[in-house]
PDB file of C-alpha atoms (C1' of nucleotides) in Angstrom:
ATOM      1  CA  MET W   1      19.670 198.846  23.561  1.00 51.00           C
ATOM      2  CA  VAL W   2      21.726 201.546  25.194  1.00 54.00           C
ATOM      3  CA  GLU W   3      19.728 204.575  26.243  1.00 57.00           C
ATOM      4  CA  PRO W   4      20.644 207.189  23.597  1.00 60.00           C
ATOM      5  CA  ASN W   5      21.315 210.026  26.039  1.00 77.00           C
ATOM      6  CA  LEU W   6      23.805 207.832  27.849  1.00 87.00           C
ATOM      7  CA  LEU W   7      25.959 208.228  24.750  1.00 94.00           C
ATOM      8  CA  HIS W   8      24.999 211.598  23.307  1.00 96.00           C
ATOM      9  CA  VAL W   9      25.753 213.978  26.127  1.00 96.00           C
ATOM     10  CA  PRO W  10      29.134 212.518  27.137  1.00 97.00           C
ATOM     11  CA  ILE W  11      30.356 212.160  23.550  1.00 98.00           C
ATOM     12  CA  LEU W  12      29.274 215.674  22.563  1.00 97.00           C
ATOM     13  CA  GLU W  13      30.915 217.130  25.657  1.00 97.00           C
ATOM     14  CA  TRP W  14      34.056 215.137  24.994  1.00 98.00           C
ATOM     15  CA  TYR W  15      34.151 216.447  21.425  1.00 98.00           C
ATOM     16  CA  GLU W  16      33.730 219.999  22.644  1.00 97.00           C
ATOM     17  CA  SER W  17      37.091 219.875  24.408  1.00 97.00           C
ATOM     18  CA  ASN W  18      38.963 217.241  22.376  1.00 97.00           C
ATOM     19  CA  ALA W  19      38.177 217.943  18.729  1.00 97.00           C
ATOM     20  CA  ARG W  20      41.228 218.408  16.548  1.00 97.00           C
ATOM     21  CA  ASP W  21      41.607 221.782  14.895  1.00 97.00           C
ATOM     22  CA  LEU W  22      41.419 220.632  11.277  1.00 98.00           C
ATOM     23  CA  PRO W  23      41.213 223.193   8.453  1.00 98.00           C
ATOM     24  CA  TRP W  24      38.236 221.545   6.736  1.00 98.00           C
ATOM     25  CA  ARG W  25      36.329 221.970  10.015  1.00 98.00           C
ATOM     26  CA  ALA W  26      37.121 225.690  10.269  1.00 97.00           C
ATOM     27  CA  ALA W  27      34.270 228.180  10.127  1.00 95.00           C
ATOM     28  CA  ASP W  28      35.514 229.498   6.784  1.00 96.00           C
ATOM     29  CA  ALA W  29      35.819 226.054   5.168  1.00 97.00           C
ATOM     30  CA  THR W  30      33.759 225.801   1.983  1.00 98.00           C
ATOM     31  CA  PRO W  31      31.580 222.858   0.908  1.00 98.00           C
ATOM     32  CA  TRP W  32      34.184 222.241  -1.806  1.00 98.00           C
ATOM     33  CA  GLY W  33      36.888 222.096   0.848  1.00 98.00           C
ATOM     34  CA  VAL W  34      34.831 219.607   2.829  1.00 98.00           C
ATOM     35  CA  LEU W  35      34.247 217.487  -0.273  1.00 98.00           C
ATOM     36  CA  VAL W  36      37.939 217.489  -1.161  1.00 98.00           C
ATOM     37  CA  SER W  37      38.854 216.496   2.398  1.00 98.00           C
ATOM     38  CA  GLU W  38      36.364 213.633   2.422  1.00 98.00           C
ATOM     39  CA  ILE W  39      37.701 212.162  -0.810  1.00 98.00           C
ATOM     40  CA  MET W  40      41.302 212.512   0.364  1.00 98.00           C
ATOM     41  CA  LEU W  41      40.521 210.971   3.753  1.00 98.00           C
ATOM     42  CA  GLN W  42      39.088 207.784   2.254  1.00 98.00           C
ATOM     43  CA  GLN W  43      41.379 205.048   3.611  1.00 97.00           C
ATOM     44  CA  THR W  44      44.030 207.666   4.319  1.00 98.00           C
ATOM     45  CA  PRO W  45      45.239 209.082   7.671  1.00 97.00           C
ATOM     46  CA  VAL W  46      44.668 212.754   8.527  1.00 97.00           C
ATOM     47  CA  ALA W  47      48.389 213.469   8.949  1.00 97.00           C
ATOM     48  CA  ARG W  48      49.096 212.528   5.348  1.00 97.00           C
ATOM     49  CA  VAL W  49      46.096 214.421   3.957  1.00 98.00           C
ATOM     50  CA  LEU W  50      46.779 217.753   5.670  1.00 98.00           C
ATOM     51  CA  PRO W  51      49.628 219.140   3.528  1.00 98.00           C
ATOM     52  CA  VAL W  52      48.075 217.917   0.282  1.00 98.00           C
ATOM     53  CA  TRP W  53      44.678 219.411   1.138  1.00 98.00           C
ATOM     54  CA  LEU W  54      46.232 222.796   1.973  1.00 98.00           C
ATOM     55  CA  GLU W  55      48.143 222.936  -1.282  1.00 98.00           C
ATOM     56  CA  TRP W  56      45.146 221.675  -3.260  1.00 98.00           C
ATOM     57  CA  MET W  57      42.770 224.299  -1.880  1.00 98.00           C
ATOM     58  CA  GLU W  58      45.247 227.058  -2.586  1.00 98.00           C
ATOM     59  CA  ARG W  59      45.737 225.876  -6.133  1.00 98.00           C
ATOM     60  CA  TRP W  60      42.118 224.996  -6.853  1.00 98.00           C
ATOM     61  CA  PRO W  61      39.834 226.899  -4.456  1.00 98.00           C
ATOM     62  CA  THR W  62      36.695 226.105  -6.458  1.00 98.00           C
ATOM     63  CA  PRO W  63      35.391 223.184  -8.529  1.00 98.00           C
ATOM     64  CA  LYS W  64      35.664 225.345 -11.635  1.00 98.00           C
ATOM     65  CA  ALA W  65      39.355 225.952 -11.033  1.00 98.00           C
ATOM     66  CA  LEU W  66      40.080 222.232 -10.934  1.00 98.00           C
ATOM     67  CA  ALA W  67      37.700 221.553 -13.811  1.00 98.00           C
ATOM     68  CA  ALA W  68      39.815 223.796 -16.053  1.00 98.00           C
ATOM     69  CA  GLU W  69      42.843 221.516 -15.611  1.00 98.00           C
ATOM     70  CA  GLN W  70      43.801 218.343 -17.364  1.00 98.00           C
ATOM     71  CA  PRO W  71      42.900 215.270 -15.271  1.00 98.00           C
ATOM     72  CA  GLY W  72      46.596 214.414 -15.224  1.00 98.00           C
ATOM     73  CA  GLU W  73      47.303 217.519 -13.149  1.00 98.00           C
ATOM     74  CA  ALA W  74      44.936 216.254 -10.467  1.00 98.00           C
ATOM     75  CA  VAL W  75      46.787 212.922 -10.481  1.00 98.00           C
ATOM     76  CA  ARG W  76      50.147 214.710 -10.305  1.00 98.00           C
ATOM     77  CA  HIS W  77      49.228 216.873  -7.336  1.00 98.00           C
ATOM     78  CA  TRP W  78      47.618 213.940  -5.580  1.00 98.00           C
ATOM     79  CA  GLY W  79      51.196 213.026  -4.824  1.00 97.00           C
ATOM     80  CA  ARG W  80      51.629 209.906  -2.732  1.00 97.00           C
ATOM     81  CA  LEU W  81      48.243 209.896  -1.010  1.00 98.00           C
ATOM     82  CA  GLY W  82      47.484 206.529  -2.560  1.00 98.00           C
ATOM     83  CA  TYR W  83      44.505 205.203  -4.532  1.00 98.00           C
ATOM     84  CA  PRO W  84      45.102 207.754  -7.325  1.00 98.00           C
ATOM     85  CA  ARG W  85      41.819 206.882  -8.997  1.00 98.00           C
ATOM     86  CA  ARG W  86      40.370 209.143  -6.325  1.00 98.00           C
ATOM     87  CA  ALA W  87      42.194 212.073  -7.929  1.00 98.00           C
ATOM     88  CA  LEU W  88      40.692 211.229 -11.282  1.00 98.00           C
ATOM     89  CA  ARG W  89      37.216 210.942  -9.791  1.00 98.00           C
ATOM     90  CA  LEU W  90      37.602 214.180  -7.854  1.00 98.00           C
ATOM     91  CA  HIS W  91      38.541 215.890 -11.102  1.00 98.00           C
ATOM     92  CA  ALA W  92      35.500 214.410 -12.837  1.00 98.00           C
ATOM     93  CA  CYS W  93      33.456 215.478  -9.837  1.00 98.00           C
ATOM     94  CA  ALA W  94      34.735 219.054 -10.206  1.00 98.00           C
ATOM     95  CA  ARG W  95      33.778 219.141 -13.881  1.00 98.00           C
ATOM     96  CA  ALA W  96      30.308 217.815 -13.137  1.00 98.00           C
ATOM     97  CA  ILE W  97      29.790 220.382 -10.376  1.00 98.00           C
ATOM     98  CA  ALA W  98      31.148 223.219 -12.517  1.00 98.00           C
ATOM     99  CA  GLU W  99      29.120 222.328 -15.581  1.00 98.00           C
ATOM    100  CA  GLU W 100      25.908 220.878 -14.177  1.00 98.00           C
ATOM    101  CA  HIS W 101      25.531 222.498 -10.755  1.00 98.00           C
ATOM    102  CA  GLY W 102      26.630 226.089 -11.321  1.00 98.00           C
ATOM    103  CA  ASP W 103      29.947 225.491  -9.548  1.00 98.00           C
ATOM    104  CA  GLU W 104      28.107 224.822  -6.273  1.00 98.00           C
ATOM    105  CA  VAL W 105      28.662 221.567  -4.415  1.00 98.00           C
ATOM    106  CA  PRO W 106      25.218 219.929  -4.160  1.00 98.00           C
ATOM    107  CA  SER W 107      23.703 219.710  -0.683  1.00 98.00           C
ATOM    108  CA  ASP W 108      21.277 216.924  -1.516  1.00 98.00           C
ATOM    109  CA  HIS W 109      22.358 213.408  -0.567  1.00 98.00           C
ATOM    110  CA  ALA W 110      21.022 211.726  -3.713  1.00 98.00           C
ATOM    111  CA  THR W 111      22.633 214.306  -5.991  1.00 98.00           C
ATOM    112  CA  LEU W 112      25.952 213.931  -4.206  1.00 98.00           C
ATOM    113  CA  LEU W 113      25.685 210.161  -4.533  1.00 98.00           C
ATOM    114  CA  SER W 114      25.405 210.476  -8.296  1.00 98.00           C
ATOM    115  CA  LEU W 115      28.790 212.194  -8.561  1.00 98.00           C
ATOM    116  CA  PRO W 116      31.955 210.226  -9.392  1.00 98.00           C
ATOM    117  CA  GLY W 117      33.888 208.937  -6.401  1.00 98.00           C
ATOM    118  CA  ILE W 118      31.101 209.746  -3.957  1.00 98.00           C
ATOM    119  CA  GLY W 119      29.498 206.760  -2.293  1.00 98.00           C
ATOM    120  CA  GLU W 120      27.141 206.347   0.617  1.00 98.00           C
ATOM    121  CA  TYR W 121      29.579 207.509   3.263  1.00 98.00           C
ATOM    122  CA  THR W 122      30.944 210.558   1.442  1.00 98.00           C
ATOM    123  CA  ALA W 123      27.494 211.738   0.344  1.00 98.00           C
ATOM    124  CA  ALA W 124      26.302 211.613   3.946  1.00 98.00           C
ATOM    125  CA  ALA W 125      29.473 213.285   5.213  1.00 98.00           C
ATOM    126  CA  VAL W 126      29.299 216.219   2.780  1.00 98.00           C
ATOM    127  CA  ALA W 127      25.546 216.730   3.222  1.00 98.00           C
ATOM    128  CA  SER W 128      26.079 216.634   6.957  1.00 98.00           C
ATOM    129  CA  PHE W 129      29.388 218.430   7.589  1.00 98.00           C
ATOM    130  CA  ALA W 130      29.170 221.021   4.815  1.00 98.00           C
ATOM    131  CA  TYR W 131      25.444 221.748   4.985  1.00 98.00           C
ATOM    132  CA  GLY W 132      24.282 220.571   8.389  1.00 98.00           C
ATOM    133  CA  GLY W 133      21.999 217.918   6.924  1.00 98.00           C
ATOM    134  CA  ARG W 134      20.644 215.090   9.061  1.00 98.00           C
ATOM    135  CA  HIS W 135      22.278 211.892   7.813  1.00 98.00           C
ATOM    136  CA  ALA W 136      23.757 208.828   9.447  1.00 98.00           C
ATOM    137  CA  VAL W 137      27.478 209.030   8.773  1.00 98.00           C
ATOM    138  CA  LEU W 138      28.757 205.458   8.909  1.00 97.00           C
ATOM    139  CA  ASP W 139      32.480 205.291   8.473  1.00 98.00           C
ATOM    140  CA  THR W 140      34.882 202.775   9.958  1.00 97.00           C
ATOM    141  CA  ASN W 141      35.288 204.856  13.145  1.00 98.00           C
ATOM    142  CA  VAL W 142      31.574 205.215  13.795  1.00 98.00           C
ATOM    143  CA  ARG W 143      30.949 201.565  13.037  1.00 98.00           C
ATOM    144  CA  ARG W 144      33.635 200.518  15.513  1.00 98.00           C
ATOM    145  CA  VAL W 145      32.342 202.799  18.268  1.00 98.00           C
ATOM    146  CA  PHE W 146      28.805 201.462  17.842  1.00 97.00           C
ATOM    147  CA  ALA W 147      30.004 197.864  17.605  1.00 97.00           C
ATOM    148  CA  ARG W 148      31.748 198.214  20.942  1.00 97.00           C
ATOM    149  CA  ALA W 149      29.543 200.578  22.903  1.00 97.00           C
ATOM    150  CA  VAL W 150      26.210 199.129  21.787  1.00 96.00           C
ATOM    151  CA  ARG W 151      26.729 195.644  20.419  1.00 95.00           C
ATOM    152  CA  GLY W 152      29.514 194.637  22.784  1.00 96.00           C
ATOM    153  CA  GLU W 153      31.824 193.409  20.048  1.00 96.00           C
ATOM    154  CA  GLU W 154      35.397 194.400  19.344  1.00 96.00           C
ATOM    155  CA  TYR W 155      34.878 195.040  15.634  1.00 96.00           C
ATOM    156  CA  PRO W 156      31.937 195.660  13.317  1.00 95.00           C
ATOM    157  CA  PRO W 157      31.142 193.138  10.574  1.00 93.00           C
ATOM    158  CA  VAL W 158      33.260 193.258   7.408  1.00 91.00           C
ATOM    159  CA  ALA W 159      30.459 194.743   5.320  1.00 93.00           C
ATOM    160  CA  THR W 160      28.091 197.396   6.625  1.00 95.00           C
ATOM    161  CA  SER W 161      24.863 195.652   7.587  1.00 96.00           C
ATOM    162  CA  ALA W 162      21.254 196.761   7.590  1.00 96.00           C
ATOM    163  CA  ALA W 163      21.296 196.398  11.367  1.00 96.00           C
ATOM    164  CA  GLU W 164      24.142 198.877  11.609  1.00 97.00           C
ATOM    165  CA  ARG W 165      22.272 201.375   9.451  1.00 97.00           C
ATOM    166  CA  ARG W 166      19.158 200.980  11.575  1.00 97.00           C
ATOM    167  CA  LEU W 167      21.151 201.509  14.739  1.00 97.00           C
ATOM    168  CA  ALA W 168      22.849 204.615  13.343  1.00 97.00           C
ATOM    169  CA  GLU W 169      19.449 206.012  12.311  1.00 96.00           C
ATOM    170  CA  THR W 170      18.041 205.284  15.743  1.00 96.00           C
ATOM    171  CA  LEU W 171      20.866 207.122  17.461  1.00 96.00           C
ATOM    172  CA  LEU W 172      20.704 210.106  15.109  1.00 97.00           C
ATOM    173  CA  PRO W 173      19.454 213.115  17.099  1.00 96.00           C
ATOM    174  CA  GLU W 174      16.731 215.333  15.664  1.00 96.00           C
ATOM    175  CA  LEU W 175      18.867 218.400  16.273  1.00 96.00           C
ATOM    176  CA  GLY W 176      22.628 218.638  15.871  1.00 97.00           C
ATOM    177  CA  ALA W 177      23.000 215.460  13.862  1.00 98.00           C
ATOM    178  CA  ALA W 178      26.037 216.812  12.007  1.00 98.00           C
ATOM    179  CA  ARG W 179      27.911 217.564  15.207  1.00 98.00           C
ATOM    180  CA  TRP W 180      26.950 214.186  16.625  1.00 98.00           C
ATOM    181  CA  GLY W 181      28.320 212.437  13.549  1.00 98.00           C
ATOM    182  CA  VAL W 182      31.675 214.196  13.592  1.00 98.00           C
ATOM    183  CA  ALA W 183      31.916 213.716  17.368  1.00 98.00           C
ATOM    184  CA  VAL W 184      31.481 209.946  17.137  1.00 98.00           C
ATOM    185  CA  MET W 185      33.974 209.802  14.279  1.00 98.00           C
ATOM    186  CA  GLU W 186      36.491 211.762  16.300  1.00 98.00           C
ATOM    187  CA  LEU W 187      36.011 209.492  19.307  1.00 98.00           C
ATOM    188  CA  GLY W 188      36.691 206.477  17.107  1.00 98.00           C
ATOM    189  CA  ALA W 189      39.750 208.127  15.583  1.00 98.00           C
ATOM    190  CA  LEU W 190      41.346 209.305  18.828  1.00 98.00           C
ATOM    191  CA  VAL W 191      40.109 207.048  21.647  1.00 98.00           C
ATOM    192  CA  CYS W 192      38.131 204.042  20.468  1.00 98.00           C
ATOM    193  CA  THR W 193      40.870 203.000  18.073  1.00 97.00           C
ATOM    194  CA  ALA W 194      41.136 199.672  16.315  1.00 96.00           C
ATOM    195  CA  ARG W 195      44.226 198.607  18.225  1.00 94.00           C
ATOM    196  CA  ALA W 196      44.862 199.491  21.869  1.00 94.00           C
ATOM    197  CA  PRO W 197      41.742 201.603  22.525  1.00 97.00           C
ATOM    198  CA  ARG W 198      42.215 204.182  25.269  1.00 97.00           C
ATOM    199  CA  CYS W 199      39.224 203.163  27.364  1.00 97.00           C
ATOM    200  CA  ALA W 200      40.528 205.117  30.348  1.00 96.00           C
ATOM    201  CA  ASP W 201      40.035 208.324  28.362  1.00 97.00           C
ATOM    202  CA  CYS W 202      36.647 207.362  26.943  1.00 98.00           C
ATOM    203  CA  PRO W 203      33.619 209.443  27.929  1.00 97.00           C
ATOM    204  CA  VAL W 204      31.264 206.459  27.622  1.00 97.00           C
ATOM    205  CA  THR W 205      33.410 203.759  29.148  1.00 97.00           C
ATOM    206  CA  HIS W 206      30.857 203.343  31.935  1.00 96.00           C
ATOM    207  CA  ALA W 207      28.173 202.460  29.390  1.00 96.00           C
ATOM    208  CA  CYS W 208      30.268 200.527  26.875  1.00 97.00           C
ATOM    209  CA  ALA W 209      28.860 197.045  26.309  1.00 97.00           C
ATOM    210  CA  TRP W 210      32.194 195.697  25.117  1.00 97.00           C
ATOM    211  CA  ARG W 211      34.142 196.961  28.109  1.00 97.00           C
ATOM    212  CA  LEU W 212      31.432 195.785  30.526  1.00 96.00           C
ATOM    213  CA  ALA W 213      31.677 192.332  28.941  1.00 96.00           C
ATOM    214  CA  GLY W 214      35.392 192.240  29.677  1.00 96.00           C
ATOM    215  CA  LYS W 215      36.518 193.287  26.177  1.00 96.00           C
ATOM    216  CA  PRO W 216      36.122 189.879  24.556  1.00 95.00           C
ATOM    217  CA  PRO W 217      38.427 189.572  21.520  1.00 92.00           C
ATOM    218  CA  HIS W 218      37.055 189.408  18.021  1.00 88.00           C
ATOM    219  CA  GLU W 219      35.696 185.961  17.173  1.00 81.00           C
ATOM    220  CA  GLY W 220      35.753 184.246  13.855  1.00 69.00           C
ATOM    221  CA  PRO W 221      38.210 184.318  10.979  1.00 64.00           C
ATOM    222  CA  ALA W 222      40.920 186.950  10.963  1.00 68.00           C
ATOM    223  CA  ARG W 223      40.047 189.939   8.858  1.00 69.00           C
ATOM    224  CA  LYS W 224      41.813 189.665   5.573  1.00 70.00           C
ATOM    225  CA  GLY W 225      45.060 191.534   5.509  1.00 71.00           C
ATOM    226  CA  GLN W 226      46.306 193.355   2.482  1.00 72.00           C
ATOM    227  CA  THR W 227      49.558 192.153   1.029  1.00 78.00           C
ATOM    228  CA  TYR W 228      51.407 194.703  -1.002  1.00 80.00           C
ATOM    229  CA  ALA W 229      55.013 193.823  -1.775  1.00 79.00           C
ATOM    230  CA  GLY W 230      55.241 192.299  -5.238  1.00 87.00           C
ATOM    231  CA  THR W 231      51.623 192.973  -6.157  1.00 93.00           C
ATOM    232  CA  ASP W 232      50.229 194.672  -9.221  1.00 95.00           C
ATOM    233  CA  ARG W 233      49.243 197.515  -6.918  1.00 96.00           C
ATOM    234  CA  GLN W 234      52.836 198.160  -5.960  1.00 96.00           C
ATOM    235  CA  CYS W 235      53.889 197.920  -9.592  1.00 97.00           C
ATOM    236  CA  ARG W 236      51.196 200.403 -10.645  1.00 97.00           C
ATOM    237  CA  GLY W 237      52.358 202.741  -7.917  1.00 97.00           C
ATOM    238  CA  ARG W 238      55.943 202.635  -9.168  1.00 97.00           C
ATOM    239  CA  LEU W 239      54.921 203.272 -12.777  1.00 98.00           C
ATOM    240  CA  LEU W 240      52.608 206.139 -11.902  1.00 98.00           C
ATOM    241  CA  ALA W 241      55.284 207.745  -9.723  1.00 98.00           C
ATOM    242  CA  VAL W 242      57.488 207.957 -12.816  1.00 98.00           C
ATOM    243  CA  LEU W 243      54.720 209.638 -14.820  1.00 98.00           C
ATOM    244  CA  ARG W 244      53.961 212.091 -11.999  1.00 98.00           C
ATOM    245  CA  ALA W 245      57.587 213.137 -11.680  1.00 97.00           C
ATOM    246  CA  ALA W 246      57.947 213.806 -15.411  1.00 97.00           C
ATOM    247  CA  HIS W 247      56.427 216.905 -16.970  1.00 88.00           C
ATOM    248  CA  GLY W 248      56.129 215.484 -20.433  1.00 92.00           C
ATOM    249  CA  PRO W 249      55.816 212.153 -22.227  1.00 97.00           C
ATOM    250  CA  VAL W 250      57.994 209.393 -20.792  1.00 98.00           C
ATOM    251  CA  PRO W 251      59.819 206.844 -22.939  1.00 98.00           C
ATOM    252  CA  LYS W 252      58.883 203.242 -22.304  1.00 97.00           C
ATOM    253  CA  GLU W 253      62.417 202.477 -21.113  1.00 97.00           C
ATOM    254  CA  ALA W 254      61.963 204.797 -18.134  1.00 98.00           C
ATOM    255  CA  LEU W 255      58.981 202.726 -17.041  1.00 98.00           C
ATOM    256  CA  ASP W 256      60.714 199.411 -17.725  1.00 97.00           C
ATOM    257  CA  ALA W 257      63.481 200.490 -15.359  1.00 97.00           C
ATOM    258  CA  VAL W 258      61.318 200.518 -12.221  1.00 97.00           C
ATOM    259  CA  TRP W 259      59.963 196.932 -12.322  1.00 96.00           C
ATOM    260  CA  ASP W 260      61.783 193.755 -13.303  1.00 95.00           C
ATOM    261  CA  ASP W 261      58.973 191.331 -14.087  1.00 96.00           C
ATOM    262  CA  ALA W 262      58.037 192.284 -17.651  1.00 97.00           C
ATOM    263  CA  VAL W 263      54.771 190.329 -17.723  1.00 96.00           C
ATOM    264  CA  GLN W 264      53.509 191.946 -14.548  1.00 96.00           C
ATOM    265  CA  ARG W 265      54.796 195.349 -15.624  1.00 97.00           C
ATOM    266  CA  GLU W 266      52.919 195.248 -18.926  1.00 97.00           C
ATOM    267  CA  ARG W 267      49.771 194.104 -17.196  1.00 97.00           C
ATOM    268  CA  ALA W 268      50.034 196.938 -14.670  1.00 97.00           C
ATOM    269  CA  LEU W 269      50.715 199.534 -17.346  1.00 98.00           C
ATOM    270  CA  ASP W 270      47.778 198.339 -19.418  1.00 98.00           C
ATOM    271  CA  GLY W 271      45.696 198.570 -16.289  1.00 98.00           C
ATOM    272  CA  LEU W 272      46.717 202.161 -15.665  1.00 98.00           C
ATOM    273  CA  VAL W 273      45.802 203.065 -19.233  1.00 98.00           C
ATOM    274  CA  ALA W 274      42.495 201.222 -18.987  1.00 98.00           C
ATOM    275  CA  ASP W 275      41.712 203.078 -15.762  1.00 98.00           C
ATOM    276  CA  GLY W 276      42.453 206.428 -17.369  1.00 98.00           C
ATOM    277  CA  LEU W 277      45.420 207.088 -15.080  1.00 98.00           C
ATOM    278  CA  ALA W 278      47.918 206.972 -17.925  1.00 98.00           C
ATOM    279  CA  GLU W 279      47.856 207.687 -21.619  1.00 98.00           C
ATOM    280  CA  ALA W 280      49.738 205.810 -24.334  1.00 97.00           C
ATOM    281  CA  LEU W 281      50.829 208.101 -27.165  1.00 97.00           C
ATOM    282  CA  ASP W 282      51.317 207.056 -30.773  1.00 97.00           C
ATOM    283  CA  ASP W 283      55.107 207.325 -30.564  1.00 96.00           C
ATOM    284  CA  GLY W 284      55.247 204.712 -27.795  1.00 96.00           C
ATOM    285  CA  THR W 285      55.661 207.180 -24.916  1.00 98.00           C
ATOM    286  CA  TYR W 286      53.385 207.541 -21.897  1.00 98.00           C
ATOM    287  CA  ARG W 287      52.068 210.464 -19.882  1.00 98.00           C
ATOM    288  CA  LEU W 288      49.461 211.447 -17.320  1.00 98.00           C
ATOM    289  CA  PRO W 289      45.978 211.717 -18.848  1.00 98.00           C
ATOM    290  CA  HIS W 290      44.761 214.672 -20.903  1.00 96.00           C
ATOM    291  CA  ALA W 291      41.111 215.153 -21.724  1.00 87.00           C
TER     292      ALA W 291
ATOM    293  C1'  DT O   1      29.534 190.359  -3.015  1.00 83.92           C
ATOM    294  C1'  DA O   2      34.209 189.579  -2.805  1.00 83.92           C
ATOM    295  C1'  DG O   3      38.223 191.540  -4.606  1.00 83.92           C
ATOM    296  C1'  DA O   4      40.939 195.340  -6.591  1.00 83.92           C
ATOM    297  C1'  DC O   5      42.740 199.497  -5.613  1.00 83.92           C
ATOM    298  C1'  DG O   6      48.379 202.922  -2.825  1.00 83.92           C
ATOM    299  C1'  DT O   7      51.023 204.287   0.707  1.00 83.92           C
ATOM    300  C1'  DG O   8      53.371 204.775   4.985  1.00 83.92           C
ATOM    301  C1'  DG O   9      53.411 204.731  10.101  1.00 83.92           C
ATOM    302  C1'  DC O  10      53.293 202.174  14.110  1.00 83.92           C
ATOM    303  C1'  DA O  11      53.331 198.206  17.485  1.00 83.92           C
TER     304       DA O  11
ATOM    305  C1'  DT U   1      60.656 192.785  10.827  1.00 83.92           C
ATOM    306  C1'  DT U   2      56.082 191.907   9.453  1.00 83.92           C
ATOM    307  C1'  DG U   3      51.343 192.704   9.674  1.00 83.92           C
ATOM    308  C1'  DC U   4      47.703 195.704  10.726  1.00 83.92           C
ATOM    309  C1'  DC U   5      45.307 199.659   9.745  1.00 83.92           C
ATOM    310  C1'  DA U   6      43.695 204.432   7.845  1.00 83.92           C
ATOM    311  C1'  DA U   7      36.967 209.585   7.183  1.00 83.92           C
ATOM    312  C1'  DG U   8      35.564 203.901   0.912  1.00 83.92           C
ATOM    313  C1'  DT U   9      34.203 203.241  -3.936  1.00 83.92           C
ATOM    314  C1'  DC U  10      33.457 200.580  -7.815  1.00 83.92           C
ATOM    315  C1'  DT U  11      32.579 196.489 -10.431  1.00 83.92           C
TER     316       DT U  11
END
DNA sequence: TAGACGTGGCA
DNA sequence: TTGCCAAGTCT
């Protein structure tokens, strides 16, 4: 086990002078702003989130403001961030917060976890970053930093393990846990990256088990890559882009035009409807969801 | 628990 | 050019 202070002090000092100036980290950022950023950042790079977050917060500065909209408007303004079900869940989240929590984002981890679209990571992140709570924030960056620095391996396991959770709990400081969490995340995002880590710029390179072991490459089967071209996911994306661009019901022909394979297209469209991302009207047209 | 779920930038 | 990867969640 690495001596905790061998990591804490250097990483916190590094964060002090290297943290990015992100709007959801600003002193005037609200818990709602933090929550919105966390949902948008799931599997999505900061650079792509920034403009959408800024526009979103201007348009819907409170949960109640978003809750007053149709869910389809959330999907429309989600733009091309990807995984549009997140927009739907964020909208449902806003309605739950507005109606059941007095328009205040909950600060309690378990309550956050019960909201749509909020899982273990996001609940910990919001409780920690928005309210200063003491929670282990285990995202892909943190898991990679710990895998390398402590376990001496290039990558963490595919699924988050109990051992990882124990380690994160062990390293969690009594005071300043929130800052520690965001600092480790930032280190993973900027220095201890998945490909081509910048070990020369790393504040804990002297203590890193992976570097000291000679940076052995990941063993075992290659991590499964995501194919995209020709998949239902791509087809769904094309169909939804048509619905987002239109400001009223869309005739079926407009959807047929963006994907050749009719069998796959119908399956994808049915899937969008089943997921609540699209609505089929009685006259055979389609639109973003109203509810 | 493995697989589905978007999108685009970078090496 | 192709494949990897990005602050995960849900079923």
